[in-house]
PDB file of C-alpha atoms in Angstrom:
ATOM      1  CA  PRO A   1     -54.410   8.879 -19.047  1.00 54.00           C
ATOM      2  CA  ASP A   2     -51.345   6.749 -17.582  1.00 52.00           C
ATOM      3  CA  ASP A   3     -48.362   8.203 -16.663  1.00 48.00           C
ATOM      4  CA  PRO A   4     -45.610   5.705 -17.494  1.00 47.00           C
ATOM      5  CA  PRO A   5     -42.914   7.477 -15.430  1.00 48.00           C
ATOM      6  CA  GLU A   6     -44.822   7.032 -12.495  1.00 47.00           C
ATOM      7  CA  ALA A   7     -45.294   3.151 -12.832  1.00 44.00           C
ATOM      8  CA  THR A   8     -42.164   2.664 -13.789  1.00 43.00           C
ATOM      9  CA  ALA A   9     -41.110   4.387 -10.642  1.00 44.00           C
ATOM     10  CA  ALA A  10     -43.730   2.226  -8.537  1.00 47.00           C
ATOM     11  CA  GLN A  11     -42.341  -0.834 -10.317  1.00 50.00           C
ATOM     12  CA  LEU A  12     -38.737   0.069  -9.628  1.00 51.00           C
ATOM     13  CA  GLY A  13     -39.430   0.990  -5.836  1.00 46.00           C
ATOM     14  CA  ALA A  14     -41.230  -2.579  -5.706  1.00 48.00           C
ATOM     15  CA  GLN A  15     -38.196  -4.518  -7.147  1.00 53.00           C
ATOM     16  CA  THR A  16     -35.262  -2.726  -5.658  1.00 81.00           C
ATOM     17  CA  SER A  17     -37.233  -3.759  -1.898  1.00 96.00           C
ATOM     18  CA  LYS A  18     -37.015  -7.220  -2.480  1.00 97.00           C
ATOM     19  CA  LEU A  19     -33.411  -9.171  -1.813  1.00 98.00           C
ATOM     20  CA  PHE A  20     -32.341 -12.546  -2.547  1.00 97.00           C
ATOM     21  CA  VAL A  21     -30.571 -14.304   0.297  1.00 98.00           C
ATOM     22  CA  GLY A  22     -28.490 -17.318  -0.652  1.00 96.00           C
ATOM     23  CA  ASN A  23     -26.006 -19.619   1.422  1.00 95.00           C
ATOM     24  CA  LEU A  24     -28.663 -20.659   4.062  1.00 95.00           C
ATOM     25  CA  PRO A  25     -28.671 -23.992   6.253  1.00 93.00           C
ATOM     26  CA  THR A  26     -31.014 -26.038   4.268  1.00 91.00           C
ATOM     27  CA  ASP A  27     -33.003 -26.493   7.594  1.00 93.00           C
ATOM     28  CA  ILE A  28     -33.481 -22.609   8.231  1.00 94.00           C
ATOM     29  CA  GLN A  29     -36.806 -21.109   8.911  1.00 96.00           C
ATOM     30  CA  GLN A  30     -38.708 -18.209   8.050  1.00 97.00           C
ATOM     31  CA  GLU A  31     -38.770 -16.912  11.866  1.00 97.00           C
ATOM     32  CA  ALA A  32     -34.819 -17.158  11.677  1.00 97.00           C
ATOM     33  CA  ILE A  33     -34.468 -15.162   8.632  1.00 98.00           C
ATOM     34  CA  ARG A  34     -37.218 -12.691   9.583  1.00 98.00           C
ATOM     35  CA  MET A  35     -35.168 -12.257  13.192  1.00 98.00           C
ATOM     36  CA  VAL A  36     -31.950 -11.021  11.274  1.00 98.00           C
ATOM     37  CA  PHE A  37     -33.606  -8.554   8.638  1.00 99.00           C
ATOM     38  CA  GLU A  38     -35.780  -6.921  11.030  1.00 98.00           C
ATOM     39  CA  HIS A  39     -32.641  -4.978  12.399  1.00 98.00           C
ATOM     40  CA  TYR A  40     -32.814  -3.359   9.270  1.00 98.00           C
ATOM     41  CA  GLY A  41     -36.414  -2.359   8.697  1.00 98.00           C
ATOM     42  CA  SER A  42     -39.719  -3.576   8.275  1.00 98.00           C
ATOM     43  CA  VAL A  43     -39.721  -7.185   6.505  1.00 98.00           C
ATOM     44  CA  THR A  44     -43.340  -7.548   4.869  1.00 98.00           C
ATOM     45  CA  ASN A  45     -42.414 -10.898   3.474  1.00 98.00           C
ATOM     46  CA  VAL A  46     -40.079 -13.715   3.743  1.00 98.00           C
ATOM     47  CA  HIS A  47     -40.077 -16.705   0.906  1.00 97.00           C
ATOM     48  CA  ILE A  48     -37.941 -19.710   1.510  1.00 97.00           C
ATOM     49  CA  MET A  49     -37.199 -21.448  -1.682  1.00 92.00           C
ATOM     50  CA  GLN A  50     -38.322 -25.234  -1.255  1.00 76.00           C
ATOM     51  CA  GLY A  51     -35.454 -27.685  -2.455  1.00 70.00           C
ATOM     52  CA  ARG A  52     -32.025 -27.183  -2.374  1.00 61.00           C
ATOM     53  CA  SER A  53     -29.766 -25.176  -4.798  1.00 66.00           C
ATOM     54  CA  ARG A  54     -26.722 -26.558  -6.631  1.00 72.00           C
ATOM     55  CA  SER A  55     -24.684 -25.749  -3.947  1.00 73.00           C
ATOM     56  CA  GLY A  56     -26.367 -27.684  -1.284  1.00 79.00           C
ATOM     57  CA  GLN A  57     -27.720 -24.488   0.531  1.00 87.00           C
ATOM     58  CA  ALA A  58     -31.058 -22.985   0.624  1.00 93.00           C
ATOM     59  CA  CYS A  59     -31.833 -19.631  -0.406  1.00 95.00           C
ATOM     60  CA  ALA A  60     -34.934 -17.329   0.306  1.00 97.00           C
ATOM     61  CA  PHE A  61     -36.305 -14.096  -0.730  1.00 98.00           C
ATOM     62  CA  VAL A  62     -36.691 -10.952   1.961  1.00 98.00           C
ATOM     63  CA  GLU A  63     -38.921  -8.128   0.987  1.00 98.00           C
ATOM     64  CA  TYR A  64     -38.676  -4.575   2.975  1.00 98.00           C
ATOM     65  CA  ALA A  65     -41.502  -1.753   3.077  1.00 98.00           C
ATOM     66  CA  SER A  66     -38.654   0.445   1.628  1.00 97.00           C
ATOM     67  CA  SER A  67     -35.988   0.293  -0.923  1.00 96.00           C
ATOM     68  CA  SER A  68     -33.577   2.042   1.637  1.00 97.00           C
ATOM     69  CA  GLU A  69     -33.988  -0.477   4.227  1.00 98.00           C
ATOM     70  CA  ALA A  70     -33.350  -3.078   1.690  1.00 98.00           C
ATOM     71  CA  GLU A  71     -30.271  -0.959   0.727  1.00 97.00           C
ATOM     72  CA  THR A  72     -28.863  -1.314   4.521  1.00 98.00           C
ATOM     73  CA  ALA A  73     -29.579  -4.871   4.885  1.00 98.00           C
ATOM     74  CA  ILE A  74     -27.083  -5.442   1.627  1.00 98.00           C
ATOM     75  CA  LEU A  75     -24.223  -3.344   2.935  1.00 98.00           C
ATOM     76  CA  THR A  76     -24.491  -4.919   6.492  1.00 98.00           C
ATOM     77  CA  LEU A  77     -25.170  -8.517   5.648  1.00 98.00           C
ATOM     78  CA  HIS A  78     -23.848  -9.437   2.374  1.00 98.00           C
ATOM     79  CA  GLU A  79     -20.721 -11.764   3.197  1.00 98.00           C
ATOM     80  CA  LYS A  80     -20.186 -10.524   6.285  1.00 98.00           C
ATOM     81  CA  TYR A  81     -22.920 -12.205   8.602  1.00 97.00           C
ATOM     82  CA  GLU A  82     -23.257 -16.231   9.278  1.00 96.00           C
ATOM     83  CA  ILE A  83     -26.896 -16.999  10.424  1.00 93.00           C
ATOM     84  CA  ARG A  84     -25.291 -20.316  11.916  1.00 91.00           C
ATOM     85  CA  PRO A  85     -21.693 -20.220  12.761  1.00 92.00           C
ATOM     86  CA  GLY A  86     -19.612 -22.340  10.635  1.00 92.00           C
ATOM     87  CA  GLU A  87     -21.906 -22.747   8.045  1.00 89.00           C
ATOM     88  CA  GLY A  88     -20.481 -19.946   5.586  1.00 94.00           C
ATOM     89  CA  ASN A  89     -21.501 -16.070   5.028  1.00 97.00           C
ATOM     90  CA  ILE A  90     -25.148 -15.637   3.509  1.00 98.00           C
ATOM     91  CA  LEU A  91     -25.134 -13.404   0.151  1.00 97.00           C
ATOM     92  CA  VAL A  92     -27.486 -10.548   0.023  1.00 98.00           C
ATOM     93  CA  LYS A  93     -28.382  -9.114  -3.078  1.00 97.00           C
ATOM     94  CA  TYR A  94     -31.076  -7.491  -4.849  1.00 97.00           C
ATOM     95  CA  ALA A  95     -33.715 -10.111  -6.384  1.00 95.00           C
ATOM     96  CA  SER A  96     -33.239 -10.378 -10.059  1.00 84.00           C
ATOM     97  CA  SER A  97     -36.483  -9.694 -12.187  1.00 67.00           C
ATOM     98  CA  THR A  98     -35.213 -11.894 -14.777  1.00 56.00           C
ATOM     99  CA  GLY A  99     -35.755 -14.989 -12.879  1.00 52.00           C
ATOM    100  CA  GLY A 100     -32.264 -15.883 -13.522  1.00 49.00           C
ATOM    101  CA  PRO A 101     -30.719 -18.577 -15.920  1.00 50.00           C
ATOM    102  CA  ARG A 102     -33.202 -20.966 -15.477  1.00 49.00           C
ATOM    103  CA  SER A 103     -35.976 -19.065 -17.160  1.00 45.00           C
ATOM    104  CA  ARG A 104     -33.432 -18.435 -20.409  1.00 44.00           C
ATOM    105  CA  PRO A 105     -34.215 -20.915 -23.256  1.00 46.00           C
ATOM    106  CA  TYR A 106     -31.185 -22.229 -24.536  1.00 45.00           C
TER     107      TYR A 106
END
């Protein structure tokens, strides 16, 4: 039989190792993001969202091998690091599993 608590823990671990990164330059490359985030752990995936956000900036998702690496990146980088000087600090937070406001019917 399935053991729901273990499945839930595994799913939670997967969710908490995925980060949302905002306020990126629109011409940012995956390699540039990976270079910054690999200082804090093993990056397993980088996905840049196509198109601009309402703010005119790009955003991306960065996934780590473990949730502790993701937490270190958030604590170190969120609103404290500029990928490109003069472009403003990046936003780094846990990726939402709900999909954000666009997924909600209004």
